Amino acid sequence: MDRIHSNEMHYWRNILTRSAIIVVTVALIVWFMPREEGKQFRYGIDKPWTYGPVIAKFDFPIYKTDEVIKHEQDSLLNTLQPYYKYDETIEKEMIEKFLTDFQNGLPGLPSSYKNLIFSQLHNLYQAGIMNTPDFNRLAKDTTSMVKIITGKQAQSMPVMSFHSTLSAYEQLFQDPRLETQRQALQRCNLNEYIEPNLIYDKERSETERTDVLSGIAIASGMVLTGQKIIDRGDIVNAHTFQVLESFEREMKRRSATASEITSTTIGQIIFVAIMMLLFTLYLSLFRRDYFDKPRSIMMLYSLITIFPIVVSIMVQHNFLSIYILPFAMVPMFIRVFMDSRTAFIAHAIMVLICAAAVKYQYEFIIVQLVAGLVAIYSLRDLSRRAQLFKTAILVTLASAVVFFALQLMQDNVVLSIDTDMYVYFIINGIFLLLAYPLMYLIERTFNFTSNVTLFELSNTNKGLLRDLSEIAPGTFQHAITVGNLAAEIANRIEANSLLVRTGALYHDIGKMTNPVFFTENQAGVNPHDNMPYTESARIVISHVTEGMKMAEKAGLPAIIKNFILTHHGRGMTKYFYIKQQNDHPDEEIDREPFTYPGPNPFTREQAILMMADAVEAASRSLTEYTEENIANLVGRIIDSQVSEGYFRECPITFRDIALAKIVLIDRLKSIYHTRISYPKLKKEETAEPDKNEKE
């Protein structure tokens, strides 16, 4: 009952985990996707139209450009006559002030000058006086007119018929009689009695300005529903450019309402959710093992999420071309760290989601799917980082050729090849080279190990392997032999031969701590002869824990460290245990001090290493290397491992084990040069076989 309950809990936990992953991924992608119709196409005047035919979905006006509207506005504003009120009270106030201030006459001048100035001021006010800045601005064009409001009447009059406050003061002295007394009159500060009586009527002027500008039409024609705007290969002229701009503008205006934005969001949620659900179902049906590895799930869903977000931002802000983005990087990474089928499925799902953000351009989908396939094919067996450079070149060429083919399938495109797209493909290829440093980043972030890293770790001329060859040369040779045997088995049963070979090279590095306590490093003297069996067992077993310490210090990947832990599993140092049992037949011997810490192998590669390691070590104890002896040895050791349950936790099959036996027998026969047994001569035959015949 407890086991059933546990299985049920595990099942529902998996369901909730997968659901949460889908919800979070969908939420992130949809959050960044464009909500309104932004600029759908990239085009320019006198350049070919590289998209499919554009048909008007609705009636819309052909909007004038801002420059045209501005020109029309300026033309109308130049003819606009501002309104000015004629204020009669200004003249009355200023003249009364003058008469009051000089009621005893002007100092040093005859009384007739007072009346003369009074008359001049009256004439100036009757002609009209403006604020000097306004007058100067309007008088730049000598033909300018203004409308003077007197009572309920408005009359257009030329600006030059009025005075500014400055010119009115000068006009006083145009009378010869006053000119002769100018110096005396200047001491009277007559400019204090000159104020503008033509006051700008802002309200009426602005109303007039608004009425004039509102009369300007913002459109210069109409496009009807179903009308073809442009076809692929056509050259975009000035008129077509304006029609396309108007179409985009109208699309944006129509999608600006809250209801349409809501419907767009709902549609995006449904679409992205379907895509992610399909991908999750693929993993659940065909690669269930990935769900048991959080690092695999994190990498897959992160890679699928990143590019749609970047595409949405670029489309929303009309920033560069999305064709420069290295979409093929996603299948490259998944192929390197996982498998080809998952790489293509993930790439297809990502491209379809991105297509929703780029307005479903079928060229985009086709080009990116082909680029992803080429990337997967070119990385079928990644062993050197230089292969990434080759992949970048192949992806660039494939994208360019496919796009060219799509262009040839359209009309009139041979004469109007879009060279910009090929520049984008080249930039895309350059960005693909970033896969080189990013691969290392992904390895560290998600704890993966690529084949390139495995090749680098297999270099015996540096690091722990170089130390092993110098400190424990016997163990080093043993590791190489075991690695070769294990790799041969892996190739036969279609396991990861590079991984198991690399793991084999490191599985006994812990023996460097006490190399002389292991047979392969001894030269006639065995230190175990004078030691308690429990102590001998402790030292032998410690090569696992010491190896883990060395691996941790050297920063070896977890996948390699697992080979150190599992190559003996939970096996025993039987030699010392049996010796201890024989010396104490009446005691119950505790098995734990003679047992390795484990765990048992949990991958096929770890099981392969356990078999190869045990067989290779035991083979050196044979007294005669005949085919029968080797076959019996291999069968006895591996059958013992199977019967003791060392392989219960790993997905290795009986067929795999049978093939492993065959490989080990064949390889050991080659290593030890087994020969057939020659028949002995009968007593009456005195001749002996030539020694050379045995070689």
XYZ file of C-alpha atoms in Angstrom:
695
model
C 0.000 0.000 0.000
C 2.778 2.396 0.888
C 4.474 1.696 -2.448
C 1.240 2.310 -4.361
C 0.682 5.550 -2.473
C 4.263 6.616 -3.190
C 3.855 5.892 -6.912
C 0.627 7.849 -7.002
C 2.252 10.814 -5.266
C 5.160 10.650 -7.713
C 2.723 10.584 -10.645
C 0.799 13.654 -9.475
C 4.013 15.470 -8.612
C 5.211 14.926 -12.187
C 1.903 16.209 -13.566
C 2.075 19.354 -11.423
C 5.722 19.949 -12.305
C 5.087 19.691 -16.033
C 2.009 21.905 -15.776
C 3.952 24.527 -13.845
C 6.740 24.467 -16.422
C 4.251 24.999 -19.262
C 2.451 27.820 -17.433
C 5.651 29.680 -16.556
C 7.076 29.313 -20.067
C 3.848 30.433 -21.735
C 3.535 33.393 -19.366
C 7.075 34.590 -20.065
C 6.766 34.299 -23.839
C 3.311 35.897 -24.082
C 4.327 38.707 -21.722
C 6.916 39.916 -24.228
C 4.993 39.233 -27.443
C 3.696 42.319 -29.333
C 0.168 43.274 -28.271
C -0.545 45.651 -31.144
C 0.098 45.650 -34.816
C 3.492 47.218 -35.137
C 5.443 47.588 -38.334
C 4.902 44.337 -40.185
C 7.326 44.786 -43.048
C 10.705 46.315 -43.770
C 10.799 48.279 -47.015
C 12.150 51.425 -48.626
C 11.574 53.602 -51.675
C 13.153 52.259 -54.882
C 13.749 48.862 -53.270
C 12.089 45.561 -54.262
C 9.204 44.161 -52.239
C 10.523 40.894 -50.790
C 7.294 39.701 -49.165
C 4.209 38.104 -50.613
C 1.287 40.014 -52.144
C -0.415 42.536 -49.835
C -4.194 42.794 -50.192
C -6.221 45.436 -48.344
C -8.293 43.789 -45.622
C -10.506 46.875 -45.231
C -11.103 50.347 -46.637
C -8.516 52.844 -45.463
C -7.371 56.351 -46.437
C -3.972 57.080 -47.973
C -2.592 59.361 -45.323
C -0.428 62.315 -46.276
C 3.072 62.393 -44.877
C 3.869 64.671 -41.967
C 6.057 66.742 -44.285
C 3.197 67.342 -46.743
C 0.773 68.259 -43.975
C 3.353 70.592 -42.425
C 3.902 72.309 -45.766
C 0.162 72.828 -46.239
C -0.172 74.148 -42.718
C 2.662 76.604 -43.213
C 1.126 77.802 -46.471
C -2.228 78.471 -44.819
C -0.725 80.056 -41.727
C 1.169 82.478 -43.911
C -2.167 83.813 -45.172
C -3.761 83.842 -41.733
C -4.590 87.363 -40.447
C -4.323 87.739 -36.665
C -7.014 89.655 -34.789
C -6.330 92.897 -32.864
C -8.824 94.870 -30.769
C -8.913 98.650 -31.077
C -9.001 99.922 -27.469
C -10.291 103.523 -27.376
C -9.727 103.864 -23.621
C -5.933 103.760 -24.050
C -5.920 107.068 -25.972
C -8.204 108.717 -23.460
C -6.106 107.596 -20.476
C -2.768 108.567 -22.015
C -3.926 112.035 -23.200
C -5.548 112.801 -19.858
C -2.332 111.799 -18.156
C -0.366 114.080 -20.511
C -2.667 117.042 -19.893
C -2.539 116.524 -16.149
C 1.235 116.231 -16.039
C 1.726 119.354 -18.153
C -1.247 121.437 -17.131
C 1.097 124.430 -16.691
C 2.647 123.817 -20.089
C 5.868 122.236 -21.198
C 8.927 123.445 -19.294
C 10.849 126.073 -21.273
C 8.465 125.961 -24.252
C 5.566 128.144 -25.389
C 2.041 126.945 -24.511
C 1.326 126.225 -28.165
C 3.632 123.194 -28.008
C 1.315 121.546 -25.516
C -1.566 121.698 -27.952
C 0.667 120.584 -30.805
C 1.788 117.471 -28.945
C -1.796 116.793 -27.890
C -2.808 116.862 -31.541
C 0.079 114.572 -32.556
C -0.759 112.003 -29.880
C -4.383 112.017 -30.998
C -3.362 111.349 -34.603
C -1.035 108.494 -33.582
C -3.712 106.777 -31.528
C -6.231 107.200 -34.293
C -3.840 105.557 -36.752
C -3.235 102.693 -34.302
C -0.227 101.703 -32.166
C 1.050 98.131 -31.771
C 3.410 96.452 -29.368
C 6.880 96.795 -30.906
C 7.737 93.033 -30.948
C 4.418 92.188 -32.642
C 4.837 94.958 -35.184
C 8.378 93.922 -36.039
C 7.343 90.291 -36.501
C 4.402 91.145 -38.743
C 6.242 93.865 -40.647
C 8.841 91.403 -41.957
C 6.422 90.905 -44.812
C 5.335 94.367 -45.908
C 2.170 92.895 -47.409
C 1.005 91.377 -44.115
C -2.545 92.146 -43.093
C -4.262 92.083 -39.718
C -7.895 92.243 -38.743
C -8.815 95.189 -36.560
C -11.885 94.710 -34.399
C -13.837 97.889 -33.750
C -17.041 97.217 -31.900
C -18.648 94.304 -33.768
C -16.818 94.937 -37.006
C -13.529 93.357 -38.134
C -11.651 95.056 -40.927
C -8.495 93.811 -42.656
C -5.801 96.427 -42.754
C -2.121 96.374 -43.777
C 0.347 96.208 -40.927
C 2.367 99.055 -42.425
C -0.545 101.446 -41.840
C 0.039 101.224 -38.088
C 2.774 102.342 -35.740
C 4.793 100.464 -33.198
C 5.392 102.126 -29.836
C 8.921 102.908 -30.985
C 7.969 104.277 -34.403
C 5.107 106.290 -32.840
C 7.591 108.106 -30.622
C 9.734 108.918 -33.668
C 6.629 110.033 -35.530
C 6.120 112.815 -32.951
C 9.194 114.541 -34.193
C 8.234 114.327 -37.842
C 6.531 117.703 -37.350
C 9.203 120.354 -38.156
C 8.005 122.504 -35.299
C 8.651 119.757 -32.756
C 11.867 118.638 -34.423
C 13.503 121.997 -33.663
C 12.737 121.520 -29.959
C 13.620 117.819 -29.833
C 16.262 118.164 -27.165
C 13.925 120.026 -24.822
C 11.039 117.660 -25.515
C 13.138 114.572 -24.793
C 13.462 115.782 -21.200
C 9.664 115.532 -20.946
C 9.733 111.714 -21.491
C 6.935 111.798 -24.022
C 7.320 108.025 -24.593
C 5.479 107.511 -21.300
C 2.331 108.689 -23.051
C 2.601 106.251 -25.910
C 0.984 102.836 -25.250
C -0.312 100.258 -27.751
C -4.031 100.592 -28.353
C -4.137 97.642 -30.763
C -4.316 94.604 -28.454
C -3.761 91.056 -29.781
C -6.977 88.999 -29.521
C -5.573 85.603 -28.723
C -8.895 83.815 -28.428
C -10.207 84.859 -31.839
C -6.837 84.358 -33.476
C -6.448 80.829 -32.105
C -10.019 79.977 -33.096
C -9.319 81.202 -36.602
C -6.043 79.250 -36.701
C -7.766 76.051 -35.529
C -10.532 76.435 -38.100
C -8.002 76.917 -40.867
C -5.845 73.930 -39.874
C -8.856 71.669 -39.379
C -9.762 72.241 -42.962
C -6.608 70.486 -44.139
C -7.324 66.934 -45.337
C -5.043 64.290 -43.767
C -5.594 61.875 -46.646
C -5.159 62.141 -50.381
C -7.177 59.144 -51.497
C -8.675 55.787 -50.489
C -7.794 52.113 -50.821
C -10.762 49.753 -51.024
C -11.179 46.317 -49.472
C -9.682 43.602 -51.673
C -7.488 46.012 -53.617
C -3.946 44.739 -54.214
C -1.398 47.126 -52.752
C 1.822 45.480 -53.941
C 3.136 42.125 -55.159
C 6.418 40.303 -54.583
C 9.226 41.703 -56.709
C 7.539 45.080 -57.356
C 9.647 48.165 -56.801
C 8.351 50.347 -53.975
C 7.804 53.844 -55.379
C 6.886 56.960 -53.402
C 3.124 56.443 -53.813
C 3.222 52.739 -52.901
C 5.438 53.566 -49.936
C 2.801 55.990 -48.681
C 0.022 53.438 -49.210
C 1.963 50.829 -47.212
C 2.642 53.336 -44.447
C -1.077 54.167 -44.356
C -1.964 50.464 -44.222
C 0.378 49.888 -41.266
C -0.933 53.000 -39.526
C -4.535 51.923 -39.954
C -3.726 48.403 -38.675
C -2.152 49.901 -35.584
C -5.114 52.223 -35.027
C -7.628 49.424 -35.371
C -5.729 47.169 -32.936
C -5.397 49.897 -30.296
C -8.777 49.183 -28.715
C -8.799 47.276 -25.425
C -11.056 44.520 -26.784
C -8.744 43.764 -29.704
C -5.674 43.785 -27.469
C -7.438 41.369 -25.125
C -8.400 39.063 -27.973
C -4.825 39.202 -29.300
C -3.461 38.217 -25.893
C -5.924 35.343 -25.563
C -4.955 34.111 -29.006
C -1.258 34.304 -28.149
C -1.806 32.387 -24.909
C -3.704 29.618 -26.709
C -1.133 29.357 -29.515
C 1.954 29.328 -27.287
C 0.289 26.962 -24.811
C -0.462 24.483 -27.626
C 3.148 24.631 -28.828
C 4.584 24.064 -25.351
C 2.044 21.334 -24.607
C 3.097 19.501 -27.776
C 6.746 19.740 -26.762
C 5.983 18.522 -23.249
C 3.981 15.594 -24.635
C 6.919 14.681 -26.849
C 9.204 14.536 -23.818
C 6.628 12.587 -21.849
C 6.060 10.022 -24.604
C 9.532 9.619 -26.086
C 12.118 11.084 -23.687
C 10.642 10.538 -20.261
C 14.143 10.296 -18.796
C 14.625 14.036 -19.271
C 11.833 14.776 -16.790
C 13.848 13.046 -14.097
C 16.731 15.456 -14.679
C 15.958 19.039 -13.616
C 19.020 20.321 -15.475
C 17.699 18.866 -18.750
C 14.277 20.427 -18.299
C 15.783 23.792 -17.333
C 18.031 23.893 -20.379
C 15.358 22.808 -22.861
C 12.675 25.236 -21.737
C 15.154 28.086 -21.238
C 16.481 27.765 -24.795
C 12.960 27.598 -26.235
C 11.926 30.686 -24.243
C 14.892 33.004 -24.850
C 14.641 33.449 -28.620
C 10.876 34.205 -28.811
C 11.397 36.884 -26.152
C 14.307 38.445 -28.074
C 12.329 38.303 -31.342
C 9.312 39.962 -29.706
C 11.449 42.805 -28.359
C 13.114 43.363 -31.749
C 9.791 43.353 -33.610
C 8.071 45.583 -31.092
C 10.825 48.207 -31.244
C 11.556 47.702 -34.954
C 15.192 47.054 -34.082
C 17.385 45.518 -36.808
C 16.344 42.323 -38.615
C 15.444 39.110 -36.836
C 17.388 37.169 -39.492
C 20.633 38.111 -37.756
C 19.622 36.058 -34.693
C 21.409 32.669 -34.531
C 18.300 30.493 -34.055
C 20.310 27.410 -35.088
C 22.219 27.731 -31.833
C 19.304 26.079 -29.989
C 19.369 22.773 -31.905
C 23.174 22.858 -31.817
C 23.275 22.898 -28.017
C 20.494 20.336 -27.611
C 22.181 18.041 -30.143
C 25.522 18.300 -28.342
C 24.152 17.687 -24.858
C 21.143 15.471 -25.621
C 20.003 13.958 -28.924
C 19.141 14.875 -32.521
C 15.406 14.157 -32.376
C 14.855 16.342 -29.333
C 17.002 19.040 -30.937
C 14.794 19.208 -34.039
C 11.488 19.080 -32.135
C 12.627 21.885 -29.811
C 13.872 23.944 -32.762
C 10.603 23.517 -34.692
C 8.521 24.523 -31.667
C 10.724 27.581 -31.052
C 10.570 28.693 -34.711
C 6.764 28.377 -34.833
C 6.422 30.487 -31.683
C 8.806 33.099 -33.114
C 6.761 33.095 -36.337
C 3.772 34.376 -34.367
C 5.819 37.422 -33.368
C 7.082 38.090 -36.917
C 3.599 37.952 -38.435
C 3.812 34.387 -39.750
C 6.300 34.934 -42.582
C 6.573 31.553 -44.270
C 10.077 32.420 -45.566
C 11.209 32.826 -41.967
C 9.843 29.419 -40.966
C 11.373 27.600 -43.934
C 14.789 29.249 -43.685
C 15.091 28.644 -39.940
C 13.936 25.022 -40.107
C 16.502 24.277 -42.814
C 19.210 26.067 -40.827
C 18.358 23.986 -37.767
C 18.474 20.716 -39.707
C 21.859 21.586 -41.202
C 23.189 22.456 -37.749
C 21.996 19.111 -36.347
C 23.446 17.108 -39.242
C 26.818 18.861 -39.101
C 27.172 18.117 -35.370
C 26.383 14.407 -35.627
C 29.717 13.629 -33.975
C 31.183 16.666 -32.247
C 34.752 15.983 -31.211
C 36.477 19.316 -31.796
C 35.344 22.858 -31.147
C 36.548 23.728 -34.669
C 33.505 21.838 -35.950
C 31.358 24.713 -34.699
C 33.093 26.973 -37.224
C 32.213 24.529 -40.005
C 28.632 24.413 -38.753
C 28.383 28.222 -38.856
C 29.551 28.238 -42.485
C 27.147 25.460 -43.505
C 24.186 27.127 -41.784
C 24.970 30.454 -43.508
C 25.231 28.820 -46.935
C 22.082 26.741 -46.415
C 20.049 29.773 -45.308
C 21.233 31.831 -48.274
C 20.573 29.073 -50.824
C 17.100 28.296 -49.472
C 16.135 31.968 -49.442
C 17.446 32.359 -53.005
C 15.363 29.363 -54.050
C 12.278 30.922 -52.489
C 12.963 34.121 -54.396
C 13.303 32.233 -57.687
C 9.881 30.711 -57.059
C 8.341 34.195 -57.208
C 7.815 36.428 -60.239
C 10.298 39.082 -61.373
C 12.727 38.538 -58.502
C 15.790 37.693 -60.560
C 16.015 41.344 -61.481
C 15.479 42.519 -57.894
C 17.534 40.301 -55.561
C 17.426 41.545 -51.971
C 21.120 41.712 -51.050
C 20.342 42.884 -47.524
C 19.036 39.429 -46.616
C 22.324 37.799 -47.561
C 24.169 40.280 -45.372
C 21.862 39.243 -42.517
C 22.706 35.573 -43.128
C 26.424 36.353 -42.923
C 25.933 38.236 -39.646
C 23.866 35.282 -38.402
C 26.764 32.938 -39.184
C 29.176 35.172 -37.298
C 26.874 35.161 -34.272
C 26.726 31.355 -34.450
C 30.417 31.344 -33.576
C 29.346 32.538 -30.121
C 28.293 28.918 -29.571
C 31.940 28.241 -28.764
C 32.067 30.247 -25.491
C 28.369 29.723 -24.756
C 28.808 25.963 -24.823
C 31.165 26.201 -21.862
C 28.687 28.497 -20.089
C 25.834 26.020 -20.598
C 28.015 23.159 -19.393
C 28.695 25.026 -16.159
C 25.172 26.385 -15.708
C 23.243 23.164 -16.329
C 25.995 20.705 -15.326
C 26.318 19.062 -18.737
C 29.422 17.593 -20.302
C 29.997 17.823 -24.060
C 32.035 15.468 -26.209
C 34.562 18.252 -26.678
C 35.086 18.421 -22.928
C 35.422 14.644 -22.779
C 38.108 14.749 -25.458
C 39.943 17.436 -23.509
C 39.689 15.406 -20.300
C 41.097 12.367 -22.150
C 44.385 14.155 -22.767
C 46.922 12.046 -20.852
C 49.643 14.689 -21.089
C 48.234 17.019 -18.455
C 46.400 17.155 -15.180
C 45.504 14.120 -13.112
C 46.225 11.667 -15.920
C 49.792 12.919 -16.296
C 50.247 12.622 -12.521
C 48.809 9.097 -12.638
C 51.267 8.042 -15.346
C 54.193 9.290 -13.237
C 53.094 8.239 -9.734
C 51.322 4.956 -10.508
C 52.403 3.810 -13.995
C 50.922 0.336 -13.514
C 47.527 1.790 -12.655
C 47.836 4.165 -15.608
C 48.384 1.261 -18.023
C 45.502 -0.597 -16.408
C 43.249 2.462 -16.900
C 44.180 2.731 -20.577
C 43.537 -0.959 -21.186
C 40.209 -0.830 -19.348
C 39.261 2.288 -21.317
C 39.922 0.568 -24.614
C 37.966 -2.525 -23.581
C 35.037 -0.454 -22.314
C 34.963 1.717 -25.436
C 34.859 -1.391 -27.634
C 31.899 -2.740 -25.657
C 30.127 0.632 -25.832
C 30.515 0.753 -29.594
C 29.071 -2.751 -29.910
C 25.958 -2.037 -27.786
C 25.560 1.584 -29.024
C 26.420 3.268 -25.738
C 28.577 6.394 -25.343
C 32.078 5.068 -26.023
C 33.814 8.430 -25.530
C 32.175 8.893 -22.136
C 33.027 5.408 -20.834
C 36.602 5.658 -22.101
C 37.109 8.985 -20.340
C 35.532 7.640 -17.160
C 37.816 4.602 -17.312
C 40.915 6.802 -17.477
C 39.926 8.457 -14.186
C 38.276 5.603 -12.312
C 41.421 4.612 -10.342
C 43.086 8.007 -9.787
C 42.645 7.514 -6.043
C 45.392 4.880 -6.145
C 47.953 7.693 -6.451
C 47.645 8.191 -2.682
C 49.111 4.739 -1.909
C 50.246 3.260 -5.255
C 52.418 0.446 -3.798
C 49.400 -1.144 -2.108
C 47.992 -2.146 -5.499
C 49.302 -5.152 -7.417
C 49.854 -3.429 -10.751
C 52.327 -0.996 -9.136
C 54.262 -3.537 -7.055
C 57.753 -4.790 -7.913
C 58.040 -8.034 -5.950
C 57.222 -6.591 -2.503
C 53.632 -6.675 -1.253
C 53.075 -4.423 1.821
C 49.788 -6.229 2.550
C 51.736 -9.320 3.687
C 52.442 -7.796 7.101
C 49.152 -5.937 7.635
C 45.808 -6.847 9.212
C 43.246 -7.757 6.588
C 40.842 -5.054 7.737
C 43.555 -2.412 7.315
C 44.465 -3.752 3.891
C 40.795 -3.638 2.904
C 40.492 -0.063 4.187
C 43.463 1.095 2.115
C 42.212 -0.638 -1.036
C 38.686 0.705 -0.573
C 40.013 4.210 0.146
C 41.123 4.616 -3.467
C 37.455 5.393 -4.247
C 37.094 8.124 -1.627
C 40.572 9.497 -2.327
C 39.755 9.543 -6.024
C 36.610 11.578 -5.316
C 38.646 14.110 -3.340
C 41.103 14.474 -6.207
C 38.261 14.787 -8.722
C 36.553 17.469 -6.632
C 39.783 19.421 -6.338
C 40.457 19.156 -10.089
C 36.892 20.237 -10.923
C 35.987 17.110 -12.880
C 32.370 16.941 -14.108
C 29.892 14.955 -12.024
C 29.402 12.488 -14.855
C 33.094 11.496 -14.597
C 33.098 11.417 -10.805
C 30.232 8.921 -10.939
C 32.539 6.426 -12.655
C 34.922 6.655 -9.694
C 32.096 5.933 -7.268
C 30.431 3.116 -9.176
C 33.243 1.113 -10.770
C 33.180 -1.253 -7.745
C 29.600 -0.462 -6.747
C 28.720 -2.045 -3.422
C 31.143 -4.909 -4.090
C 33.567 -6.396 -1.594
C 37.308 -6.811 -1.334
C 36.708 -10.590 -1.346
C 40.359 -11.541 -1.083
C 40.784 -9.882 2.316
C 37.282 -10.827 3.507
C 37.856 -14.506 2.784
C 41.285 -14.373 4.408
C 39.743 -12.808 7.489
C 36.965 -15.407 7.520
C 39.450 -18.252 7.193
C 41.560 -16.932 10.060
C 38.481 -16.589 12.283
C 36.192 -19.448 11.294
C 34.209 -19.319 14.497
C 33.408 -15.592 14.290
C 30.793 -13.739 12.309
C 32.801 -11.250 10.254
C 31.283 -7.820 9.682
C 31.075 -7.371 5.912
C 30.881 -3.535 5.958
C 34.629 -2.838 6.489
C 35.296 -4.965 3.415
C 32.568 -3.336 1.261
C 33.019 -0.421 -1.151
C 30.875 2.677 -0.486
C 29.096 2.473 -3.864
C 26.565 3.166 -5.253
C 26.049 0.449 -7.831
C 26.112 1.513 -11.517
C 23.025 3.407 -12.662
C 23.956 3.961 -16.339
C 24.939 1.530 -19.084
C 28.357 3.163 -19.357
C 29.051 2.666 -15.645
C 28.024 -1.008 -15.927
C 30.366 -1.431 -18.898
C 33.260 0.012 -16.901
C 32.555 -2.283 -13.944
C 32.666 -5.344 -16.229
C 35.792 -4.263 -18.120
C 37.637 -3.251 -14.933
C 36.950 -6.516 -13.101
C 37.777 -8.720 -16.098
C 40.994 -6.882 -17.003
C 42.270 -7.003 -13.410
C 41.441 -10.702 -13.027
C 42.921 -11.626 -16.399
C 46.418 -10.779 -15.158
C 46.172 -13.618 -12.634
C 45.709 -16.321 -15.254
C 48.578 -18.808 -15.504
C 47.782 -19.755 -19.082
C 46.076 -17.524 -21.618
C 44.059 -19.944 -23.670
C 40.718 -19.200 -25.273
C 38.980 -21.541 -22.862
C 40.577 -19.976 -19.779
C 39.737 -16.447 -20.911
C 36.139 -17.362 -21.787
C 35.645 -19.075 -18.421
C 37.135 -16.100 -16.587
C 34.943 -13.551 -18.390
C 31.803 -15.616 -17.931
C 32.469 -16.320 -14.237
C 33.161 -12.674 -13.320
C 30.290 -11.087 -15.235
C 27.777 -13.747 -14.227
C 28.819 -13.165 -10.621
C 28.218 -9.418 -10.996
C 24.781 -10.046 -12.467
C 23.809 -12.558 -9.777
C 24.935 -10.233 -7.003
C 22.620 -7.526 -8.342
C 25.152 -4.894 -9.338
C 23.214 -4.038 -12.537
C 19.704 -3.878 -11.145
C 19.671 -0.073 -11.081
C 20.938 0.570 -14.629
C 19.154 0.110 -17.994
C 21.518 -2.530 -19.372
C 19.958 -5.591 -21.016
C 20.917 -9.273 -21.093
C 21.708 -8.816 -24.770
C 24.111 -5.976 -23.898
C 25.805 -8.173 -21.294
C 26.111 -11.067 -23.747
C 27.707 -8.804 -26.349
C 30.039 -7.392 -23.680
C 31.255 -10.914 -22.896
C 31.993 -11.562 -26.576
C 33.934 -8.311 -26.919
C 35.961 -8.920 -23.762
C 36.880 -12.464 -24.795
C 37.942 -11.371 -28.281
C 39.919 -8.377 -27.024
C 41.715 -10.321 -24.251
C 42.665 -13.029 -26.733
C 44.265 -10.352 -28.884
C 46.000 -8.681 -25.930
C 47.525 -11.901 -24.586
C 48.270 -13.458 -28.005
C 46.509 -16.763 -27.338
C 47.544 -19.579 -29.659
C 46.271 -23.026 -30.389
C 47.844 -25.909 -28.466
C 50.319 -27.852 -30.620
C 50.133 -31.696 -30.464
C 53.013 -33.536 -28.862
C 55.160 -35.948 -30.866
C 54.892 -39.646 -30.191
C 57.857 -41.319 -28.485
C 59.132 -42.890 -31.682
C 59.265 -39.504 -33.303
C 62.434 -37.803 -32.160
C 62.133 -34.682 -34.252
C 61.078 -31.541 -32.469
C 59.045 -28.758 -34.009
C 60.932 -25.734 -35.171
C 60.786 -23.027 -32.487
C 59.952 -20.459 -35.124
C 56.678 -22.240 -35.807
C 55.399 -21.200 -32.383
C 56.027 -17.527 -32.881
